[in-house]
């Protein structure tokens, strides 16, 4: 755990370019057409990828954030990685998973995870931001549950309007990488 954050970031960039980035013609969840697709799950569901993402996100979390949350399924490995590594570092940040639809039985809840007090500060995590629609759903559900969302952290910002969508809601967006970082790396190798 003594690698520098810069080294970890560079290693994650290489993994994303090798295992997550695909060139071609794709329709995104936003409905937009794209000449590339980024599927972070092969990276975030690998042991090393989860570790890298967890370390890098944890280093960026504001001290007041008591939990990390995200919309299932893309954010599930992110919130778990950050929560587990926070415990290793003595920080104990809870992981919350936000469902797309309310559970149809039992508690009928949208949010899974340990109970937190009203007003608890939560950071939303996302793998890839395009328009911000998925992460905004998580933000809304968390706010409806009485939590304060302080910011959104993403692995990759596709630079396609997501930052403006969050700014309109008064929520900062920060990302580990922008699509231009991946493109520069791919063009250099």
mmCIF file with all atom_site columns, C-alpha atoms in Angstrom:
data_model
loop_
_atom_site.group_PDB
_atom_site.id
_atom_site.type_symbol
_atom_site.label_atom_id
_atom_site.label_alt_id
_atom_site.label_comp_id
_atom_site.label_asym_id
_atom_site.label_entity_id
_atom_site.label_seq_id
_atom_site.pdbx_PDB_ins_code
_atom_site.Cartn_x
_atom_site.Cartn_y
_atom_site.Cartn_z
_atom_site.occupancy
_atom_site.B_iso_or_equiv
_atom_site.pdbx_formal_charge
_atom_site.auth_seq_id
_atom_site.auth_comp_id
_atom_site.auth_asym_id
_atom_site.auth_atom_id
_atom_site.pdbx_PDB_model_num
ATOM 1   C CA . UNK A 1 1   ? 0.000   0.000  0.000   1.00 0.00 ? 1   UNK A CA 1
ATOM 2   C CA . UNK A 1 2   ? 2.995   2.262  -0.361  1.00 0.00 ? 2   UNK A CA 1
ATOM 3   C CA . UNK A 1 3   ? 2.598   3.016  -4.070  1.00 0.00 ? 3   UNK A CA 1
ATOM 4   C CA . UNK A 1 4   ? 2.187   6.710  -4.803  1.00 0.00 ? 4   UNK A CA 1
ATOM 5   C CA . UNK A 1 5   ? -1.241  7.864  -5.915  1.00 0.00 ? 5   UNK A CA 1
ATOM 6   C CA . UNK A 1 6   ? 0.310   9.027  -9.203  1.00 0.00 ? 6   UNK A CA 1
ATOM 7   C CA . UNK A 1 7   ? 1.624   5.498  -9.847  1.00 0.00 ? 7   UNK A CA 1
ATOM 8   C CA . UNK A 1 8   ? -1.746  3.959  -8.946  1.00 0.00 ? 8   UNK A CA 1
ATOM 9   C CA . UNK A 1 9   ? -3.530  6.415  -11.241 1.00 0.00 ? 9   UNK A CA 1
ATOM 10  C CA . UNK A 1 10  ? -1.218  5.559  -14.141 1.00 0.00 ? 10  UNK A CA 1
ATOM 11  C CA . UNK A 1 11  ? -1.749  1.835  -13.552 1.00 0.00 ? 11  UNK A CA 1
ATOM 12  C CA . UNK A 1 12  ? -5.525  2.314  -13.518 1.00 0.00 ? 12  UNK A CA 1
ATOM 13  C CA . UNK A 1 13  ? -5.365  4.330  -16.740 1.00 0.00 ? 13  UNK A CA 1
ATOM 14  C CA . UNK A 1 14  ? -3.501  1.473  -18.436 1.00 0.00 ? 14  UNK A CA 1
ATOM 15  C CA . UNK A 1 15  ? -6.062  -1.071 -17.172 1.00 0.00 ? 15  UNK A CA 1
ATOM 16  C CA . UNK A 1 16  ? -8.985  1.051  -18.357 1.00 0.00 ? 16  UNK A CA 1
ATOM 17  C CA . UNK A 1 17  ? -7.476  1.454  -21.811 1.00 0.00 ? 17  UNK A CA 1
ATOM 18  C CA . UNK A 1 18  ? -6.709  -2.258 -22.074 1.00 0.00 ? 18  UNK A CA 1
ATOM 19  C CA . UNK A 1 19  ? -9.839  -3.777 -20.510 1.00 0.00 ? 19  UNK A CA 1
ATOM 20  C CA . UNK A 1 20  ? -12.627 -1.168 -20.513 1.00 0.00 ? 20  UNK A CA 1
ATOM 21  C CA . UNK A 1 21  ? -12.307 0.953  -23.668 1.00 0.00 ? 21  UNK A CA 1
ATOM 22  C CA . UNK A 1 22  ? -13.755 -0.388 -26.936 1.00 0.00 ? 22  UNK A CA 1
ATOM 23  C CA . UNK A 1 23  ? -13.822 1.355  -30.315 1.00 0.00 ? 23  UNK A CA 1
ATOM 24  C CA . UNK A 1 24  ? -16.854 0.852  -32.562 1.00 0.00 ? 24  UNK A CA 1
ATOM 25  C CA . UNK A 1 25  ? -20.411 2.101  -32.911 1.00 0.00 ? 25  UNK A CA 1
ATOM 26  C CA . UNK A 1 26  ? -22.466 2.016  -29.726 1.00 0.00 ? 26  UNK A CA 1
ATOM 27  C CA . UNK A 1 27  ? -25.734 3.311  -28.266 1.00 0.00 ? 27  UNK A CA 1
ATOM 28  C CA . UNK A 1 28  ? -25.165 4.553  -24.714 1.00 0.00 ? 28  UNK A CA 1
ATOM 29  C CA . UNK A 1 29  ? -27.598 4.334  -21.787 1.00 0.00 ? 29  UNK A CA 1
ATOM 30  C CA . UNK A 1 30  ? -28.233 8.053  -22.382 1.00 0.00 ? 30  UNK A CA 1
ATOM 31  C CA . UNK A 1 31  ? -29.498 7.165  -25.882 1.00 0.00 ? 31  UNK A CA 1
ATOM 32  C CA . UNK A 1 32  ? -26.557 8.936  -27.513 1.00 0.00 ? 32  UNK A CA 1
ATOM 33  C CA . UNK A 1 33  ? -24.542 7.286  -30.280 1.00 0.00 ? 33  UNK A CA 1
ATOM 34  C CA . UNK A 1 34  ? -20.807 6.972  -29.738 1.00 0.00 ? 34  UNK A CA 1
ATOM 35  C CA . UNK A 1 35  ? -17.740 5.740  -31.611 1.00 0.00 ? 35  UNK A CA 1
ATOM 36  C CA . UNK A 1 36  ? -16.408 4.205  -28.384 1.00 0.00 ? 36  UNK A CA 1
ATOM 37  C CA . UNK A 1 37  ? -17.722 2.477  -25.272 1.00 0.00 ? 37  UNK A CA 1
ATOM 38  C CA . UNK A 1 38  ? -16.253 2.272  -21.794 1.00 0.00 ? 38  UNK A CA 1
ATOM 39  C CA . UNK A 1 39  ? -17.319 -0.730 -19.714 1.00 0.00 ? 39  UNK A CA 1
ATOM 40  C CA . UNK A 1 40  ? -15.480 -0.379 -16.414 1.00 0.00 ? 40  UNK A CA 1
ATOM 41  C CA . UNK A 1 41  ? -16.831 -3.615 -14.909 1.00 0.00 ? 41  UNK A CA 1
ATOM 42  C CA . UNK A 1 42  ? -13.974 -5.832 -16.181 1.00 0.00 ? 42  UNK A CA 1
ATOM 43  C CA . UNK A 1 43  ? -11.634 -3.472 -14.324 1.00 0.00 ? 43  UNK A CA 1
ATOM 44  C CA . UNK A 1 44  ? -13.674 -2.696 -11.194 1.00 0.00 ? 44  UNK A CA 1
ATOM 45  C CA . UNK A 1 45  ? -14.635 -6.334 -10.647 1.00 0.00 ? 45  UNK A CA 1
ATOM 46  C CA . UNK A 1 46  ? -11.004 -7.474 -10.773 1.00 0.00 ? 46  UNK A CA 1
ATOM 47  C CA . UNK A 1 47  ? -9.085  -7.529 -7.502  1.00 0.00 ? 47  UNK A CA 1
ATOM 48  C CA . UNK A 1 48  ? -6.389  -5.122 -8.683  1.00 0.00 ? 48  UNK A CA 1
ATOM 49  C CA . UNK A 1 49  ? -8.820  -2.793 -10.430 1.00 0.00 ? 49  UNK A CA 1
ATOM 50  C CA . UNK A 1 50  ? -11.068 -2.607 -7.362  1.00 0.00 ? 50  UNK A CA 1
ATOM 51  C CA . UNK A 1 51  ? -8.044  -1.857 -5.199  1.00 0.00 ? 51  UNK A CA 1
ATOM 52  C CA . UNK A 1 52  ? -6.829  0.910  -7.512  1.00 0.00 ? 52  UNK A CA 1
ATOM 53  C CA . UNK A 1 53  ? -10.261 2.546  -7.749  1.00 0.00 ? 53  UNK A CA 1
ATOM 54  C CA . UNK A 1 54  ? -10.800 2.199  -4.011  1.00 0.00 ? 54  UNK A CA 1
ATOM 55  C CA . UNK A 1 55  ? -7.468  3.815  -3.144  1.00 0.00 ? 55  UNK A CA 1
ATOM 56  C CA . UNK A 1 56  ? -7.852  6.662  -5.629  1.00 0.00 ? 56  UNK A CA 1
ATOM 57  C CA . UNK A 1 57  ? -11.458 7.475  -4.686  1.00 0.00 ? 57  UNK A CA 1
ATOM 58  C CA . UNK A 1 58  ? -10.724 7.203  -0.968  1.00 0.00 ? 58  UNK A CA 1
ATOM 59  C CA . UNK A 1 59  ? -7.892  9.719  -1.356  1.00 0.00 ? 59  UNK A CA 1
ATOM 60  C CA . UNK A 1 60  ? -10.371 12.201 -2.880  1.00 0.00 ? 60  UNK A CA 1
ATOM 61  C CA . UNK A 1 61  ? -13.219 11.818 -0.387  1.00 0.00 ? 61  UNK A CA 1
ATOM 62  C CA . UNK A 1 62  ? -14.051 14.863 1.688   1.00 0.00 ? 62  UNK A CA 1
ATOM 63  C CA . UNK A 1 63  ? -13.539 14.251 5.426   1.00 0.00 ? 63  UNK A CA 1
ATOM 64  C CA . UNK A 1 64  ? -17.213 14.964 6.170   1.00 0.00 ? 64  UNK A CA 1
ATOM 65  C CA . UNK A 1 65  ? -18.468 12.163 3.887   1.00 0.00 ? 65  UNK A CA 1
ATOM 66  C CA . UNK A 1 66  ? -19.534 9.290  6.143   1.00 0.00 ? 66  UNK A CA 1
ATOM 67  C CA . UNK A 1 67  ? -20.618 7.065  3.249   1.00 0.00 ? 67  UNK A CA 1
ATOM 68  C CA . UNK A 1 68  ? -20.264 6.426  -0.453  1.00 0.00 ? 68  UNK A CA 1
ATOM 69  C CA . UNK A 1 69  ? -23.196 5.434  -2.627  1.00 0.00 ? 69  UNK A CA 1
ATOM 70  C CA . UNK A 1 70  ? -24.078 4.733  -6.208  1.00 0.00 ? 70  UNK A CA 1
ATOM 71  C CA . UNK A 1 71  ? -26.691 3.367  -8.547  1.00 0.00 ? 71  UNK A CA 1
ATOM 72  C CA . UNK A 1 72  ? -26.611 -0.391 -9.008  1.00 0.00 ? 72  UNK A CA 1
ATOM 73  C CA . UNK A 1 73  ? -24.884 -2.119 -10.928 1.00 0.00 ? 73  UNK A CA 1
ATOM 74  C CA . UNK A 1 74  ? -21.990 -0.041 -12.167 1.00 0.00 ? 74  UNK A CA 1
ATOM 75  C CA . UNK A 1 75  ? -21.310 1.600  -8.806  1.00 0.00 ? 75  UNK A CA 1
ATOM 76  C CA . UNK A 1 76  ? -21.610 -1.556 -6.678  1.00 0.00 ? 76  UNK A CA 1
ATOM 77  C CA . UNK A 1 77  ? -17.937 -2.582 -6.871  1.00 0.00 ? 77  UNK A CA 1
ATOM 78  C CA . UNK A 1 78  ? -16.871 1.057  -6.430  1.00 0.00 ? 78  UNK A CA 1
ATOM 79  C CA . UNK A 1 79  ? -18.713 1.661  -3.167  1.00 0.00 ? 79  UNK A CA 1
ATOM 80  C CA . UNK A 1 80  ? -17.630 -1.694 -1.734  1.00 0.00 ? 80  UNK A CA 1
ATOM 81  C CA . UNK A 1 81  ? -13.959 -1.122 -2.651  1.00 0.00 ? 81  UNK A CA 1
ATOM 82  C CA . UNK A 1 82  ? -13.940 2.328  -1.052  1.00 0.00 ? 82  UNK A CA 1
ATOM 83  C CA . UNK A 1 83  ? -15.771 1.144  2.062   1.00 0.00 ? 83  UNK A CA 1
ATOM 84  C CA . UNK A 1 84  ? -13.487 -1.859 2.631   1.00 0.00 ? 84  UNK A CA 1
ATOM 85  C CA . UNK A 1 85  ? -10.306 0.160  2.089   1.00 0.00 ? 85  UNK A CA 1
ATOM 86  C CA . UNK A 1 86  ? -11.625 2.913  4.364   1.00 0.00 ? 86  UNK A CA 1
ATOM 87  C CA . UNK A 1 87  ? -11.913 0.345  7.136   1.00 0.00 ? 87  UNK A CA 1
ATOM 88  C CA . UNK A 1 88  ? -8.343  -0.830 6.517   1.00 0.00 ? 88  UNK A CA 1
ATOM 89  C CA . UNK A 1 89  ? -7.250  2.802  6.903   1.00 0.00 ? 89  UNK A CA 1
ATOM 90  C CA . UNK A 1 90  ? -9.336  3.318  10.053  1.00 0.00 ? 90  UNK A CA 1
ATOM 91  C CA . UNK A 1 91  ? -11.911 5.618  8.425   1.00 0.00 ? 91  UNK A CA 1
ATOM 92  C CA . UNK A 1 92  ? -14.994 3.338  8.333   1.00 0.00 ? 92  UNK A CA 1
ATOM 93  C CA . UNK A 1 93  ? -17.034 4.872  5.488   1.00 0.00 ? 93  UNK A CA 1
ATOM 94  C CA . UNK A 1 94  ? -20.296 3.028  4.860   1.00 0.00 ? 94  UNK A CA 1
ATOM 95  C CA . UNK A 1 95  ? -21.321 1.677  1.454   1.00 0.00 ? 95  UNK A CA 1
ATOM 96  C CA . UNK A 1 96  ? -24.828 2.335  0.139   1.00 0.00 ? 96  UNK A CA 1
ATOM 97  C CA . UNK A 1 97  ? -26.284 0.788  -3.004  1.00 0.00 ? 97  UNK A CA 1
ATOM 98  C CA . UNK A 1 98  ? -29.144 2.655  -4.656  1.00 0.00 ? 98  UNK A CA 1
ATOM 99  C CA . UNK A 1 99  ? -31.659 0.517  -6.523  1.00 0.00 ? 99  UNK A CA 1
ATOM 100 C CA . UNK A 1 100 ? -33.127 1.617  -9.845  1.00 0.00 ? 100 UNK A CA 1
ATOM 101 C CA . UNK A 1 101 ? -36.560 0.511  -8.629  1.00 0.00 ? 101 UNK A CA 1
ATOM 102 C CA . UNK A 1 102 ? -37.834 0.075  -5.089  1.00 0.00 ? 102 UNK A CA 1
ATOM 103 C CA . UNK A 1 103 ? -37.515 -3.424 -3.713  1.00 0.00 ? 103 UNK A CA 1
ATOM 104 C CA . UNK A 1 104 ? -40.805 -5.232 -4.353  1.00 0.00 ? 104 UNK A CA 1
ATOM 105 C CA . UNK A 1 105 ? -40.942 -6.957 -0.984  1.00 0.00 ? 105 UNK A CA 1
ATOM 106 C CA . UNK A 1 106 ? -39.691 -6.628 2.584   1.00 0.00 ? 106 UNK A CA 1
ATOM 107 C CA . UNK A 1 107 ? -38.694 -3.048 3.318   1.00 0.00 ? 107 UNK A CA 1
ATOM 108 C CA . UNK A 1 108 ? -39.572 -1.835 -0.227  1.00 0.00 ? 108 UNK A CA 1
ATOM 109 C CA . UNK A 1 109 ? -36.518 0.408  -0.034  1.00 0.00 ? 109 UNK A CA 1
ATOM 110 C CA . UNK A 1 110 ? -34.493 2.089  -2.758  1.00 0.00 ? 110 UNK A CA 1
ATOM 111 C CA . UNK A 1 111 ? -31.304 2.146  -0.672  1.00 0.00 ? 111 UNK A CA 1
ATOM 112 C CA . UNK A 1 112 ? -29.401 -0.817 0.763   1.00 0.00 ? 112 UNK A CA 1
ATOM 113 C CA . UNK A 1 113 ? -26.738 -0.432 3.412   1.00 0.00 ? 113 UNK A CA 1
ATOM 114 C CA . UNK A 1 114 ? -26.261 0.401  7.070   1.00 0.00 ? 114 UNK A CA 1
ATOM 115 C CA . UNK A 1 115 ? -28.623 2.987  8.551   1.00 0.00 ? 115 UNK A CA 1
ATOM 116 C CA . UNK A 1 116 ? -27.254 6.514  8.699   1.00 0.00 ? 116 UNK A CA 1
ATOM 117 C CA . UNK A 1 117 ? -28.637 9.554  10.518  1.00 0.00 ? 117 UNK A CA 1
ATOM 118 C CA . UNK A 1 118 ? -30.690 12.149 8.670   1.00 0.00 ? 118 UNK A CA 1
ATOM 119 C CA . UNK A 1 119 ? -28.402 14.772 7.183   1.00 0.00 ? 119 UNK A CA 1
ATOM 120 C CA . UNK A 1 120 ? -25.460 12.369 6.834   1.00 0.00 ? 120 UNK A CA 1
ATOM 121 C CA . UNK A 1 121 ? -23.047 13.487 4.107   1.00 0.00 ? 121 UNK A CA 1
ATOM 122 C CA . UNK A 1 122 ? -22.753 10.985 1.259   1.00 0.00 ? 122 UNK A CA 1
ATOM 123 C CA . UNK A 1 123 ? -20.528 11.043 -1.835  1.00 0.00 ? 123 UNK A CA 1
ATOM 124 C CA . UNK A 1 124 ? -21.967 9.438  -4.972  1.00 0.00 ? 124 UNK A CA 1
ATOM 125 C CA . UNK A 1 125 ? -19.607 7.259  -7.000  1.00 0.00 ? 125 UNK A CA 1
ATOM 126 C CA . UNK A 1 126 ? -20.032 6.425  -10.682 1.00 0.00 ? 126 UNK A CA 1
ATOM 127 C CA . UNK A 1 127 ? -17.962 4.481  -13.170 1.00 0.00 ? 127 UNK A CA 1
ATOM 128 C CA . UNK A 1 128 ? -18.638 6.483  -16.343 1.00 0.00 ? 128 UNK A CA 1
ATOM 129 C CA . UNK A 1 129 ? -20.409 9.846  -16.626 1.00 0.00 ? 129 UNK A CA 1
ATOM 130 C CA . UNK A 1 130 ? -21.980 10.848 -19.936 1.00 0.00 ? 130 UNK A CA 1
ATOM 131 C CA . UNK A 1 131 ? -25.021 13.061 -19.323 1.00 0.00 ? 131 UNK A CA 1
ATOM 132 C CA . UNK A 1 132 ? -25.067 12.299 -15.603 1.00 0.00 ? 132 UNK A CA 1
ATOM 133 C CA . UNK A 1 133 ? -28.525 10.713 -15.687 1.00 0.00 ? 133 UNK A CA 1
ATOM 134 C CA . UNK A 1 134 ? -27.701 7.550  -13.733 1.00 0.00 ? 134 UNK A CA 1
ATOM 135 C CA . UNK A 1 135 ? -25.785 9.301  -10.982 1.00 0.00 ? 135 UNK A CA 1
ATOM 136 C CA . UNK A 1 136 ? -28.499 11.980 -10.749 1.00 0.00 ? 136 UNK A CA 1
ATOM 137 C CA . UNK A 1 137 ? -31.037 9.203  -10.024 1.00 0.00 ? 137 UNK A CA 1
ATOM 138 C CA . UNK A 1 138 ? -28.846 8.097  -7.135  1.00 0.00 ? 138 UNK A CA 1
ATOM 139 C CA . UNK A 1 139 ? -28.503 11.692 -5.916  1.00 0.00 ? 139 UNK A CA 1
ATOM 140 C CA . UNK A 1 140 ? -32.293 12.147 -5.939  1.00 0.00 ? 140 UNK A CA 1
ATOM 141 C CA . UNK A 1 141 ? -32.958 8.900  -4.038  1.00 0.00 ? 141 UNK A CA 1
ATOM 142 C CA . UNK A 1 142 ? -30.344 9.762  -1.426  1.00 0.00 ? 142 UNK A CA 1
ATOM 143 C CA . UNK A 1 143 ? -31.730 13.272 -0.969  1.00 0.00 ? 143 UNK A CA 1
ATOM 144 C CA . UNK A 1 144 ? -35.262 11.857 -0.656  1.00 0.00 ? 144 UNK A CA 1
ATOM 145 C CA . UNK A 1 145 ? -33.935 9.586  2.119   1.00 0.00 ? 145 UNK A CA 1
ATOM 146 C CA . UNK A 1 146 ? -32.676 12.648 4.008   1.00 0.00 ? 146 UNK A CA 1
ATOM 147 C CA . UNK A 1 147 ? -28.982 12.484 3.135   1.00 0.00 ? 147 UNK A CA 1
ATOM 148 C CA . UNK A 1 148 ? -26.815 15.360 1.913   1.00 0.00 ? 148 UNK A CA 1
ATOM 149 C CA . UNK A 1 149 ? -24.917 14.580 -1.294  1.00 0.00 ? 149 UNK A CA 1
ATOM 150 C CA . UNK A 1 150 ? -21.722 16.635 -1.250  1.00 0.00 ? 150 UNK A CA 1
ATOM 151 C CA . UNK A 1 151 ? -20.297 15.621 -4.646  1.00 0.00 ? 151 UNK A CA 1
ATOM 152 C CA . UNK A 1 152 ? -20.087 12.994 -7.362  1.00 0.00 ? 152 UNK A CA 1
ATOM 153 C CA . UNK A 1 153 ? -16.819 11.190 -8.076  1.00 0.00 ? 153 UNK A CA 1
ATOM 154 C CA . UNK A 1 154 ? -16.462 9.288  -11.357 1.00 0.00 ? 154 UNK A CA 1
ATOM 155 C CA . UNK A 1 155 ? -13.787 7.079  -12.820 1.00 0.00 ? 155 UNK A CA 1
ATOM 156 C CA . UNK A 1 156 ? -14.247 8.526  -16.326 1.00 0.00 ? 156 UNK A CA 1
ATOM 157 C CA . UNK A 1 157 ? -16.035 11.682 -17.467 1.00 0.00 ? 157 UNK A CA 1
ATOM 158 C CA . UNK A 1 158 ? -16.929 11.362 -21.154 1.00 0.00 ? 158 UNK A CA 1
ATOM 159 C CA . UNK A 1 159 ? -17.142 15.183 -21.278 1.00 0.00 ? 159 UNK A CA 1
ATOM 160 C CA . UNK A 1 160 ? -20.646 14.999 -22.745 1.00 0.00 ? 160 UNK A CA 1
ATOM 161 C CA . UNK A 1 161 ? -22.672 17.273 -20.469 1.00 0.00 ? 161 UNK A CA 1
ATOM 162 C CA . UNK A 1 162 ? -22.520 15.485 -17.133 1.00 0.00 ? 162 UNK A CA 1
ATOM 163 C CA . UNK A 1 163 ? -20.570 18.203 -15.368 1.00 0.00 ? 163 UNK A CA 1
ATOM 164 C CA . UNK A 1 164 ? -23.135 20.846 -16.375 1.00 0.00 ? 164 UNK A CA 1
ATOM 165 C CA . UNK A 1 165 ? -26.018 18.623 -15.240 1.00 0.00 ? 165 UNK A CA 1
ATOM 166 C CA . UNK A 1 166 ? -24.512 18.300 -11.772 1.00 0.00 ? 166 UNK A CA 1
ATOM 167 C CA . UNK A 1 167 ? -23.579 21.986 -11.612 1.00 0.00 ? 167 UNK A CA 1
ATOM 168 C CA . UNK A 1 168 ? -27.244 22.816 -12.308 1.00 0.00 ? 168 UNK A CA 1
ATOM 169 C CA . UNK A 1 169 ? -28.092 20.820 -9.162  1.00 0.00 ? 169 UNK A CA 1
ATOM 170 C CA . UNK A 1 170 ? -25.340 22.528 -7.165  1.00 0.00 ? 170 UNK A CA 1
ATOM 171 C CA . UNK A 1 171 ? -23.300 19.324 -6.915  1.00 0.00 ? 171 UNK A CA 1
ATOM 172 C CA . UNK A 1 172 ? -19.640 19.244 -7.955  1.00 0.00 ? 172 UNK A CA 1
ATOM 173 C CA . UNK A 1 173 ? -18.413 16.476 -10.261 1.00 0.00 ? 173 UNK A CA 1
ATOM 174 C CA . UNK A 1 174 ? -14.823 15.301 -10.108 1.00 0.00 ? 174 UNK A CA 1
ATOM 175 C CA . UNK A 1 175 ? -13.353 12.452 -12.104 1.00 0.00 ? 175 UNK A CA 1
ATOM 176 C CA . UNK A 1 176 ? -10.180 10.417 -11.979 1.00 0.00 ? 176 UNK A CA 1
ATOM 177 C CA . UNK A 1 177 ? -9.979  10.684 -15.778 1.00 0.00 ? 177 UNK A CA 1
ATOM 178 C CA . UNK A 1 178 ? -11.596 12.509 -18.663 1.00 0.00 ? 178 UNK A CA 1
ATOM 179 C CA . UNK A 1 179 ? -12.080 10.762 -21.975 1.00 0.00 ? 179 UNK A CA 1
ATOM 180 C CA . UNK A 1 180 ? -9.275  12.955 -23.324 1.00 0.00 ? 180 UNK A CA 1
ATOM 181 C CA . UNK A 1 181 ? -6.887  11.222 -20.867 1.00 0.00 ? 181 UNK A CA 1
ATOM 182 C CA . UNK A 1 182 ? -7.811  7.791  -22.246 1.00 0.00 ? 182 UNK A CA 1
ATOM 183 C CA . UNK A 1 183 ? -7.548  8.991  -25.835 1.00 0.00 ? 183 UNK A CA 1
ATOM 184 C CA . UNK A 1 184 ? -4.114  10.539 -25.196 1.00 0.00 ? 184 UNK A CA 1
ATOM 185 C CA . UNK A 1 185 ? -2.889  7.302  -23.603 1.00 0.00 ? 185 UNK A CA 1
ATOM 186 C CA . UNK A 1 186 ? -4.263  5.181  -26.461 1.00 0.00 ? 186 UNK A CA 1
ATOM 187 C CA . UNK A 1 187 ? -2.684  7.459  -29.063 1.00 0.00 ? 187 UNK A CA 1
ATOM 188 C CA . UNK A 1 188 ? 0.695   7.233  -27.310 1.00 0.00 ? 188 UNK A CA 1
ATOM 189 C CA . UNK A 1 189 ? 0.879   3.418  -27.164 1.00 0.00 ? 189 UNK A CA 1
#
